[in-house]
One Martini backbone bead per residue (centre of mass of N, CA, C, O) as a GRO file, in nm:
protein
  319
    1MET     BB    1   0.066   0.085   0.033
    2ASN     BB    2   0.187   0.355  -0.153
    3SER     BB    3  -0.041   0.558  -0.157
    4HIS     BB    4  -0.175   0.860  -0.157
    5ILE     BB    5  -0.295   1.038   0.093
    6ILE     BB    6  -0.591   1.308   0.109
    7VAL     BB    7  -0.645   1.513   0.322
    8GLU     BB    8  -0.818   1.828   0.398
    9LYS     BB    9  -0.789   2.171   0.311
   10THR     BB   10  -0.644   2.426   0.464
   11PRO     BB   11  -0.549   2.701   0.610
   12GLU     BB   12  -0.314   2.624   0.817
   13LEU     BB   13  -0.162   2.404   0.778
   14ARG     BB   14  -0.058   2.062   0.845
   15ASN     BB   15   0.176   1.850   0.728
   16ILE     BB   16   0.174   1.483   0.765
   17LEU     BB   17   0.366   1.208   0.749
   18LEU     BB   18   0.277   0.883   0.723
   19VAL     BB   19   0.482   0.574   0.842
   20GLU     BB   20   0.265   0.303   0.742
   21ASP     BB   21   0.144  -0.081   0.696
   22ASN     BB   22  -0.117  -0.068   0.819
   23PRO     BB   23  -0.389  -0.045   0.770
   24GLY     BB   24  -0.627   0.029   0.968
   25ASP     BB   25  -0.374   0.222   1.125
   26VAL     BB   26  -0.445   0.438   0.939
   27ARG     BB   27  -0.725   0.481   0.949
   28LEU     BB   28  -0.763   0.569   1.227
   29LEU     BB   29  -0.585   0.820   1.212
   30LEU     BB   30  -0.831   0.945   1.029
   31GLU     BB   31  -1.049   0.916   1.220
   32LEU     BB   32  -0.884   1.113   1.472
   33LEU     BB   33  -0.831   1.377   1.254
   34ARG     BB   34  -1.199   1.366   1.231
   35GLU     BB   35  -1.234   1.367   1.555
   36SER     BB   36  -1.102   1.642   1.624
   37GLY     BB   37  -1.188   1.873   1.387
   38ASN     BB   38  -0.971   1.922   1.288
   39LYS     BB   39  -0.869   2.077   0.928
   40ASN     BB   40  -0.561   2.146   0.971
   41HIS     BB   41  -0.458   1.893   0.708
   42SER     BB   42  -0.206   1.720   0.543
   43LEU     BB   43  -0.195   1.391   0.419
   44VAL     BB   44   0.106   1.115   0.395
   45HIS     BB   45   0.107   0.804   0.257
   46VAL     BB   46   0.350   0.530   0.370
   47ASP     BB   47   0.525   0.188   0.341
   48ARG     BB   48   0.823   0.341   0.395
   49ILE     BB   49   1.131   0.424   0.426
   50THR     BB   50   1.184   0.474   0.173
   51LEU     BB   51   0.954   0.640   0.046
   52ALA     BB   52   1.005   0.849   0.237
   53LEU     BB   53   1.249   0.927   0.186
   54GLU     BB   54   1.169   1.031  -0.137
   55THR     BB   55   0.928   1.236   0.020
   56LEU     BB   56   1.128   1.437   0.148
   57GLN     BB   57   1.293   1.546  -0.071
   58LYS     BB   58   0.991   1.679  -0.236
   59THR     BB   59   0.868   1.721   0.059
   60ASN     BB   60   0.735   1.925   0.299
   61PHE     BB   61   0.698   1.891   0.655
   62ASP     BB   62   0.619   1.886   1.015
   63ILE     BB   63   0.528   1.604   1.012
   64LEU     BB   64   0.602   1.266   1.177
   65LEU     BB   65   0.453   0.910   1.171
   66LEU     BB   66   0.582   0.643   1.321
   67ASP     BB   67   0.629   0.333   1.234
   68LEU     BB   68   0.844   0.023   1.359
   69SER     BB   69   0.700  -0.190   1.163
   70LEU     BB   70   0.838  -0.242   0.904
   71PRO     BB   71   0.985  -0.421   0.613
   72ASP     BB   72   1.260  -0.255   0.623
   73SER     BB   73   1.234  -0.121   0.924
   74THR     BB   74   1.306  -0.170   1.267
   75GLY     BB   75   1.249   0.034   1.504
   76LEU     BB   76   1.516   0.276   1.554
   77ALA     BB   77   1.638   0.289   1.287
   78SER     BB   78   1.419   0.445   1.244
   79VAL     BB   79   1.473   0.749   1.286
   80ARG     BB   80   1.786   0.747   1.234
   81GLN     BB   81   1.730   0.818   0.912
   82ILE     BB   82   1.560   1.025   0.943
   83CYS     BB   83   1.761   1.255   1.098
   84GLY     BB   84   1.954   1.219   0.860
   85ALA     BB   85   1.809   1.366   0.649
   86VAL     BB   86   1.624   1.502   0.896
   87PRO     BB   87   1.683   1.695   1.107
   88HIS     BB   88   1.397   1.905   1.141
   89LEU     BB   89   1.220   1.712   1.206
   90PRO     BB   90   0.937   1.604   1.374
   91ILE     BB   91   0.910   1.263   1.578
   92ILE     BB   92   0.625   1.047   1.583
   93VAL     BB   93   0.549   0.801   1.767
   94LEU     BB   94   0.396   0.433   1.648
   95THR     BB   95   0.236   0.219   1.871
   96GLY     BB   96   0.162  -0.077   2.031
   97LEU     BB   97   0.408  -0.064   2.220
   98ASP     BB   98   0.426  -0.069   2.598
   99ASP     BB   99   0.747   0.085   2.630
  100ASN     BB  100   0.925   0.288   2.869
  101GLN     BB  101   1.243   0.218   2.706
  102LEU     BB  102   1.169   0.278   2.467
  103ALA     BB  103   1.112   0.552   2.467
  104ILE     BB  104   1.346   0.625   2.561
  105GLU     BB  105   1.473   0.598   2.312
  106ALA     BB  106   1.346   0.735   2.097
  107VAL     BB  107   1.426   1.034   2.233
  108GLN     BB  108   1.722   1.016   2.196
  109THR     BB  109   1.746   0.958   1.926
  110GLY     BB  110   1.485   1.193   1.848
  111ALA     BB  111   1.226   1.186   1.916
  112GLN     BB  112   0.921   1.369   2.068
  113ASP     BB  113   0.778   1.088   2.077
  114TYR     BB  114   0.515   0.869   2.220
  115LEU     BB  115   0.265   0.640   2.115
  116VAL     BB  116  -0.022   0.447   2.185
  117LYS     BB  117  -0.255   0.333   1.984
  118GLY     BB  118  -0.488   0.232   2.188
  119GLN     BB  119  -0.437   0.572   2.368
  120ILE     BB  120  -0.576   0.750   2.165
  121ASN     BB  121  -0.702   1.074   2.030
  122GLY     BB  122  -0.741   1.270   1.875
  123PRO     BB  123  -0.686   1.533   2.005
  124LEU     BB  124  -0.400   1.388   2.127
  125LEU     BB  125  -0.281   1.432   1.862
  126ILE     BB  126  -0.252   1.720   1.798
  127ARG     BB  127  -0.124   1.810   2.035
  128ALA     BB  128   0.111   1.638   2.042
  129MET     BB  129   0.207   1.766   1.789
  130SER     BB  130   0.236   2.042   1.837
  131HIS     BB  131   0.444   1.954   2.085
  132ALA     BB  132   0.666   1.825   1.887
  133ILE     BB  133   0.738   2.106   1.744
  134GLN     BB  134   0.853   2.293   1.948
  135ARG     BB  135   1.017   2.147   2.051
  136LYS     BB  136   1.189   2.114   1.792
  137LYS     BB  137   1.212   2.440   1.803
  138MET     BB  138   1.415   2.444   2.080
  139GLU     BB  139   1.633   2.270   2.053
  140GLU     BB  140   1.737   2.427   1.831
  141HIS     BB  141   1.757   2.703   1.977
  142LEU     BB  142   1.969   2.541   2.165
  143LEU     BB  143   2.182   2.478   1.943
  144PHE     BB  144   2.261   2.742   1.895
  145LEU     BB  145   2.341   2.895   2.079
  146ALA     BB  146   2.561   2.649   2.173
  147THR     BB  147   2.715   2.724   1.828
  148HIS     BB  148   2.667   3.039   1.845
  149ASP     BB  149   2.721   3.381   1.838
  150SER     BB  150   2.576   3.609   1.929
  151LEU     BB  151   2.666   3.898   1.790
  152THR     BB  152   2.637   3.721   1.492
  153ASN     BB  153   2.553   3.406   1.428
  154LEU     BB  154   2.821   3.270   1.406
  155PRO     BB  155   3.008   3.040   1.437
  156ASN     BB  156   3.174   2.895   1.692
  157ARG     BB  157   3.431   2.766   1.777
  158ALA     BB  158   3.314   2.482   1.817
  159LEU     BB  159   3.188   2.486   1.536
  160PHE     BB  160   3.469   2.484   1.400
  161GLU     BB  161   3.593   2.247   1.493
  162ASP     BB  162   3.420   2.070   1.435
  163ARG     BB  163   3.431   2.107   1.099
  164LEU     BB  164   3.723   2.092   1.064
  165ASN     BB  165   3.716   1.781   1.083
  166HIS     BB  166   3.554   1.708   0.887
  167ALA     BB  167   3.680   1.782   0.715
  168ALA     BB  168   3.983   1.638   0.718
  169ASP     BB  169   3.844   1.352   0.709
  170GLN     BB  170   3.745   1.388   0.389
  171ALA     BB  171   4.004   1.452   0.270
  172ARG     BB  172   4.132   1.166   0.360
  173ARG     BB  173   3.943   0.989   0.198
  174ASN     BB  174   4.054   1.091  -0.094
  175ARG     BB  175   4.328   1.034  -0.043
  176ARG     BB  176   4.256   0.721  -0.078
  177GLY     BB  177   4.155   0.752  -0.288
  178THR     BB  178   4.135   0.840  -0.645
  179SER     BB  179   4.175   1.150  -0.574
  180PRO     BB  180   4.289   1.420  -0.557
  181LYS     BB  181   4.483   1.614  -0.387
  182VAL     BB  182   4.330   1.754  -0.075
  183ASN     BB  183   4.291   2.102   0.048
  184ILE     BB  184   4.287   2.289   0.350
  185ALA     BB  185   4.211   2.622   0.449
  186VAL     BB  186   4.324   2.849   0.676
  187MET     BB  187   4.190   3.139   0.852
  188LEU     BB  188   4.312   3.374   1.057
  189LEU     BB  189   4.170   3.667   1.154
  190ASP     BB  190   4.221   4.007   1.243
  191LEU     BB  191   4.142   4.326   1.354
  192ASP     BB  192   4.292   4.667   1.296
  193HIS     BB  193   4.252   4.861   1.558
  194PHE     BB  194   4.026   4.790   1.729
  195LYS     BB  195   4.063   4.956   2.033
  196VAL     BB  196   4.056   5.251   1.869
  197ILE     BB  197   3.749   5.182   1.821
  198ASN     BB  198   3.658   5.156   2.109
  199ASP     BB  199   3.819   5.430   2.240
  200THR     BB  200   3.601   5.622   2.055
  201MET     BB  201   3.328   5.522   1.949
  202GLY     BB  202   3.286   5.243   2.133
  203HIS     BB  203   3.142   4.946   2.195
  204PRO     BB  204   2.904   4.940   2.013
  205LYS     BB  205   3.021   5.021   1.741
  206GLY     BB  206   3.184   4.806   1.739
  207ASP     BB  207   2.964   4.540   1.726
  208ARG     BB  208   2.837   4.676   1.468
  209LEU     BB  209   3.105   4.600   1.323
  210LEU     BB  210   3.134   4.321   1.346
  211GLN     BB  211   2.841   4.204   1.207
  212ALA     BB  212   2.941   4.396   0.913
  213VAL     BB  213   3.155   4.159   0.895
  214ALA     BB  214   2.998   3.901   0.942
  215VAL     BB  215   2.812   3.995   0.656
  216ARG     BB  216   3.087   4.001   0.443
  217LEU     BB  217   3.208   3.749   0.488
  218GLN     BB  218   2.931   3.546   0.413
  219SER     BB  219   2.929   3.662   0.129
  220THR     BB  220   3.189   3.510   0.013
  221ILE     BB  221   3.145   3.265   0.049
  222ARG     BB  222   3.089   2.975   0.021
  223GLN     BB  223   2.822   2.714   0.115
  224SER     BB  224   3.095   2.511   0.199
  225ASP     BB  225   3.218   2.738   0.363
  226THR     BB  226   3.359   2.892   0.678
  227VAL     BB  227   3.243   3.135   0.925
  228ALA     BB  228   3.394   3.262   1.235
  229ARG     BB  229   3.350   3.334   1.573
  230MET     BB  230   3.666   3.391   1.838
  231GLY     BB  231   3.610   3.631   1.943
  232GLY     BB  232   3.619   3.972   1.982
  233ASP     BB  233   3.781   4.029   1.640
  234GLU     BB  234   3.797   3.737   1.548
  235PHE     BB  235   3.842   3.520   1.275
  236MET     BB  236   3.736   3.204   1.108
  237LEU     BB  237   3.841   3.020   0.855
  238ILE     BB  238   3.687   2.757   0.600
  239PHE     BB  239   3.852   2.594   0.293
  240GLU     BB  240   3.777   2.395   0.053
  241ASN     BB  241   3.919   2.238  -0.237
  242VAL     BB  242   4.268   2.340  -0.228
  243THR     BB  243   4.455   2.286  -0.486
  244GLY     BB  244   4.656   2.507  -0.315
  245PHE     BB  245   4.849   2.785  -0.321
  246GLU     BB  246   4.719   2.942  -0.552
  247ASP     BB  247   4.445   2.944  -0.472
  248ALA     BB  248   4.461   3.035  -0.169
  249LYS     BB  249   4.522   3.325  -0.262
  250ILE     BB  250   4.257   3.378  -0.428
  251LEU     BB  251   4.111   3.352  -0.135
  252VAL     BB  252   4.276   3.588   0.080
  253THR     BB  253   4.208   3.808  -0.122
  254LYS     BB  254   3.937   3.832  -0.151
  255ILE     BB  255   3.930   3.878   0.151
  256GLN     BB  256   4.075   4.138   0.185
  257ASP     BB  257   3.882   4.311   0.005
  258VAL     BB  258   3.613   4.331   0.242
  259PHE     BB  259   3.846   4.617   0.291
  260SER     BB  260   3.830   4.833   0.102
  261GLN     BB  261   3.542   4.915   0.245
  262PRO     BB  262   3.383   5.065   0.415
  263PHE     BB  263   3.198   5.068   0.698
  264GLU     BB  264   2.854   5.101   0.796
  265VAL     BB  265   2.829   5.261   1.116
  266GLU     BB  266   2.510   5.437   1.221
  267GLY     BB  267   2.618   5.684   0.982
  268THR     BB  268   2.907   5.580   0.954
  269LEU     BB  269   3.227   5.555   0.864
  270ILE     BB  270   3.467   5.252   0.844
  271HIS     BB  271   3.806   5.237   0.832
  272THR     BB  272   3.937   4.858   0.793
  273THR     BB  273   4.136   4.597   0.835
  274ALA     BB  274   4.336   4.311   0.817
  275SER     BB  275   4.509   4.032   0.960
  276ILE     BB  276   4.627   3.727   0.827
  277GLY     BB  277   4.639   3.374   0.891
  278VAL     BB  278   4.778   3.077   0.730
  279SER     BB  279   4.634   2.712   0.703
  280LEU     BB  280   4.759   2.391   0.553
  281TYR     BB  281   4.665   2.102   0.485
  282PRO     BB  282   4.866   1.905   0.580
  283ASP     BB  283   5.011   2.062   0.570
  284ASP     BB  284   5.030   2.291   0.865
  285GLY     BB  285   4.812   2.011   0.976
  286GLY     BB  286   4.525   1.779   1.105
  287ASP     BB  287   4.419   1.946   1.336
  288PHE     BB  288   4.304   2.186   1.472
  289LYS     BB  289   4.510   2.248   1.671
  290SER     BB  290   4.747   2.300   1.470
  291LEU     BB  291   4.640   2.451   1.282
  292LEU     BB  292   4.557   2.705   1.465
  293GLN     BB  293   4.872   2.733   1.558
  294THR     BB  294   4.977   2.783   1.264
  295ALA     BB  295   4.716   3.068   1.216
  296ASP     BB  296   4.815   3.185   1.393
  297ILE     BB  297   5.162   3.267   1.379
  298ALA     BB  298   5.127   3.411   1.098
  299MET     BB  299   4.895   3.626   1.211
  300TYR     BB  300   5.181   3.748   1.408
  301HIS     BB  301   5.313   3.833   1.122
  302ALA     BB  302   5.150   4.017   1.034
  303LYS     BB  303   5.087   4.222   1.217
  304LYS     BB  304   5.338   4.396   1.170
  305THR     BB  305   5.228   4.537   0.944
  306ARG     BB  306   4.954   4.501   0.850
  307ASN     BB  307   4.738   4.455   0.598
  308HIS     BB  308   4.800   4.132   0.566
  309TYR     BB  309   4.910   3.806   0.471
  310SER     BB  310   5.080   3.492   0.615
  311PHE     BB  311   5.207   3.174   0.533
  312TYR     BB  312   5.300   2.921   0.741
  313HIS     BB  313   5.507   2.752   0.511
  314LEU     BB  314   5.707   3.018   0.454
  315LEU     BB  315   5.837   3.047   0.766
  316ARG     BB  316   5.925   2.822   0.868
  317ASP     BB  317   6.259   2.795   0.783
  318CYS     BB  318   6.235   3.126   1.088
  319LEU     BB  319   6.144   2.939   1.325
   0.00000   0.00000   0.00000
């Protein structure tokens, strides 16, 4: 049974994906939705995880109702597959098993709720879906706060470290295969004379300048790259799939161009420049700690002349 079932659509629509292989349970869910008296929903039904994953690639849903006993997936493996494919989608597990331990494990795996089919009615189902959606939004909000800088909304140091280590792992896998050597360029950027700006114009304008720099940096990089705020007036960038030194030089010149025009902050034009240190994976380090250290050494060398960039590998013979 893999045909799609569409229930009446109304304004303020809630799009529901039901993954269930038992026709009787499908009819029960439809009856519960009708019983609730709430017509603000559209239900699409599939009977396999593979079909669910295909459907999720084509259509956005507000929530997913998931049976744990399917022809091509059983137990919490189904929850893991959905979470891996669509991490932002709220999930309610629907099962005939009244099992407290399984319910706890389902939520720990990524579901927002666990309902036993024989113990729910229409209003309870509607309320559970609403709570699951709100709970997922709160989870994502808390995760965002934990992994992003509060001033600029850029990734913070912890998320940057995670992304850099992930990029390094990916590059190592590529090197072991038939792909050509892939480098990563890591840039540590420090604003020149930022303390003077803070002291003369005040910290609020200094903060607005940091926000303006963040926006301009974010608009300059590719979607696959990362810019983060490390703290103070320091930013760090990851550029993946860098083919070598010449490619990295083009990228760092592009970042320098971010500062070629003044930043307008509360009606004031502020001219600022940046000193940039560059380290390359794998030559200058193989993980976050070593790449940050070598980029930091290069940045402090660039800071001696200001508005300059330095590559760590060009400094190694002098250190």
